[in-house]
Amino acid sequence: MKFQVEENCLTIFLPKEVDHHRAEEIRKDADAVIERNHIKYVIFDFAETEFMDSSGIGAVMGRYRLVHLIGGEVWGVHANARIKKILTMSGVTKIMQIYEEDGK
Amino acid sequence: MRDTNEMEVIFDSYSSNEGFARVAVASFMTQLNPTVEEVADVKTAVSEAVTNSIIHGYEQEIHKISVKCRIDKGVFIVTVKDTGKGIEDVEQAMLPMYTTKPELDRSGMGFAFMEAFMDKVEVESVPGQGTTVRMEKTIGKGRSLWTTQSL
Ligand SMILES: Nc1ncnc2c1ncn2[C@@H]1O[C@H](COP(=O)(O)OP(=O)(O)OP(=O)(O)O)[C@@H](O)[C@H]1O
Ligand SMILES: [Mg+2]
């Protein structure tokens, strides 16, 4: 998993395909970093993501549950139209804010 | 082109085969000249059904999963079959947000996605014997070709 930590904020650079196979790895790695670095804000960066199924929704919800306990938040950035559709349909946008650049 | 065509792939229930199943189905589907959106819809639905067989049907044990595709004129039919644990109450299982494995970060959206992205979803399941998910989608309002998207 590619990630970056800045103070209490973790950015996860998601892979091209976020399915059950990749989500397992993201979950394990992310949770270790969240615990070790006292992470409060998690940013999911979808810039490279072309495919996502319900496993991605579960990955977002699981991390939300973790940081929500300490008053944290989860954000989504760089999601393409397909990914946005999946996120919206699942209802996960109720807990994850989607950051929109230049009014896109 | 002929009106009908069929293929079947059978593979072990390793999670690494989820991507393989999506690509196999997507490439078989190209002969219908689907749009990018139609391919994405079918890939998502297949991914959901295969993942369910791996996680719920076999509970991470390694057994066989079969994915069968059939083209009948403009209709694409895909059937995903496991011989795993089965589902006691299919109607309840298909409700959005219903999951028996919340501890594994499942959100209960799999069947909801299959139903949203396919025209028809039928589930046959016998506890202790396995589950078959049959999905149908009519393809062919074709505009931008699938070949513009990578597998
Ligand atoms: N092939 C299967 N074998 C046994 N049980 C299944 C199978 N497919 C689905 N189920 C049951 O149906 C429930 C709902 O499935 P669904 O795909 O909608 O949600 P999920 O897999 O729990 O979560 P998500 O798909 O969002 O990760 C599952 O929790 C499981 O109990
Ligand atoms: Mg599922």
PDB file of N, CA and C and ligand atoms in Angstrom, chain A residues 54-55, chain B residues 47-49 51-53 55-56 98-99 106-111 114, ligand 2:
ATOM      1  N   SER A  54     -17.838  -3.438  -3.684  1.00  0.00           N
ATOM      2  CA  SER A  54     -18.264  -3.210  -2.299  1.00  0.00           C
ATOM      3  C   SER A  54     -17.130  -3.391  -1.287  1.00  0.00           C
ATOM      4  N   SER A  55     -16.059  -4.075  -1.699  1.00  0.00           N
ATOM      5  CA  SER A  55     -14.927  -4.228  -0.783  1.00  0.00           C
ATOM      6  C   SER A  55     -14.295  -2.866  -0.466  1.00  0.00           C
TER       7      SER A  55
ATOM      8  N   SER B  47     -17.598  -9.365  -9.942  1.00  0.00           N
ATOM      9  CA  SER B  47     -16.692  -9.242  -8.798  1.00  0.00           C
ATOM     10  C   SER B  47     -17.444  -9.486  -7.488  1.00  0.00           C
ATOM     11  N   GLU B  48     -18.639  -8.942  -7.385  1.00  0.00           N
ATOM     12  CA  GLU B  48     -19.444  -9.123  -6.164  1.00  0.00           C
ATOM     13  C   GLU B  48     -19.798 -10.595  -5.950  1.00  0.00           C
ATOM     14  N   ALA B  49     -20.256 -11.253  -7.015  1.00  0.00           N
ATOM     15  CA  ALA B  49     -20.688 -12.644  -6.869  1.00  0.00           C
ATOM     16  C   ALA B  49     -19.503 -13.557  -6.542  1.00  0.00           C
ATOM     17  N   THR B  51     -16.605 -12.700  -5.168  1.00  0.00           N
ATOM     18  CA  THR B  51     -16.121 -12.378  -3.818  1.00  0.00           C
ATOM     19  C   THR B  51     -17.018 -13.039  -2.765  1.00  0.00           C
ATOM     20  N   ASN B  52     -18.310 -13.028  -2.998  1.00  0.00           N
ATOM     21  CA  ASN B  52     -19.232 -13.684  -2.056  1.00  0.00           C
ATOM     22  C   ASN B  52     -18.951 -15.178  -1.940  1.00  0.00           C
ATOM     23  N   SER B  53     -18.683 -15.830  -3.068  1.00  0.00           N
ATOM     24  CA  SER B  53     -18.376 -17.265  -3.010  1.00  0.00           C
ATOM     25  C   SER B  53     -17.120 -17.503  -2.183  1.00  0.00           C
ATOM     26  N   ILE B  55     -15.686 -15.440   0.198  1.00  0.00           N
ATOM     27  CA  ILE B  55     -15.767 -15.040   1.609  1.00  0.00           C
ATOM     28  C   ILE B  55     -16.851 -15.816   2.363  1.00  0.00           C
ATOM     29  N   HIS B  56     -18.042 -15.889   1.757  1.00  0.00           N
ATOM     30  CA  HIS B  56     -19.179 -16.475   2.473  1.00  0.00           C
ATOM     31  C   HIS B  56     -19.394 -17.949   2.124  1.00  0.00           C
ATOM     32  N   TYR B  98     -27.508  -5.768   4.539  1.00  0.00           N
ATOM     33  CA  TYR B  98     -27.519  -6.986   5.344  1.00  0.00           C
ATOM     34  C   TYR B  98     -26.214  -7.740   5.122  1.00  0.00           C
ATOM     35  N   THR B  99     -25.498  -8.005   6.200  1.00  0.00           N
ATOM     36  CA  THR B  99     -24.271  -8.799   6.103  1.00  0.00           C
ATOM     37  C   THR B  99     -24.140  -9.706   7.313  1.00  0.00           C
ATOM     38  N   ARG B 106     -17.295  -6.057   5.830  1.00  0.00           N
ATOM     39  CA  ARG B 106     -18.263  -6.171   4.734  1.00  0.00           C
ATOM     40  C   ARG B 106     -19.382  -5.177   4.996  1.00  0.00           C
ATOM     41  N   SER B 107     -19.903  -4.599   3.919  1.00  0.00           N
ATOM     42  CA  SER B 107     -20.906  -3.555   4.101  1.00  0.00           C
ATOM     43  C   SER B 107     -22.321  -4.010   3.744  1.00  0.00           C
ATOM     44  N   GLY B 108     -22.444  -5.209   3.169  1.00  0.00           N
ATOM     45  CA  GLY B 108     -23.774  -5.689   2.796  1.00  0.00           C
ATOM     46  C   GLY B 108     -24.321  -5.039   1.534  1.00  0.00           C
ATOM     47  N   MET B 109     -23.422  -4.574   0.672  1.00  0.00           N
ATOM     48  CA  MET B 109     -23.847  -3.887  -0.552  1.00  0.00           C
ATOM     49  C   MET B 109     -23.698  -4.748  -1.808  1.00  0.00           C
ATOM     50  N   GLY B 110     -23.167  -5.964  -1.663  1.00  0.00           N
ATOM     51  CA  GLY B 110     -22.876  -6.792  -2.835  1.00  0.00           C
ATOM     52  C   GLY B 110     -24.094  -7.061  -3.716  1.00  0.00           C
ATOM     53  N   PHE B 111     -25.148  -7.612  -3.125  1.00  0.00           N
ATOM     54  CA  PHE B 111     -26.354  -7.922  -3.906  1.00  0.00           C
ATOM     55  C   PHE B 111     -27.001  -6.635  -4.421  1.00  0.00           C
ATOM     56  N   MET B 114     -25.191  -5.782  -7.531  1.00  0.00           N
ATOM     57  CA  MET B 114     -25.554  -6.712  -8.623  1.00  0.00           C
ATOM     58  C   MET B 114     -26.912  -6.322  -9.198  1.00  0.00           C
TER      59      MET B 114
HETATM   60 MG    MG C   2     -20.659  -9.396  -0.880  1.00  0.00          MG
END
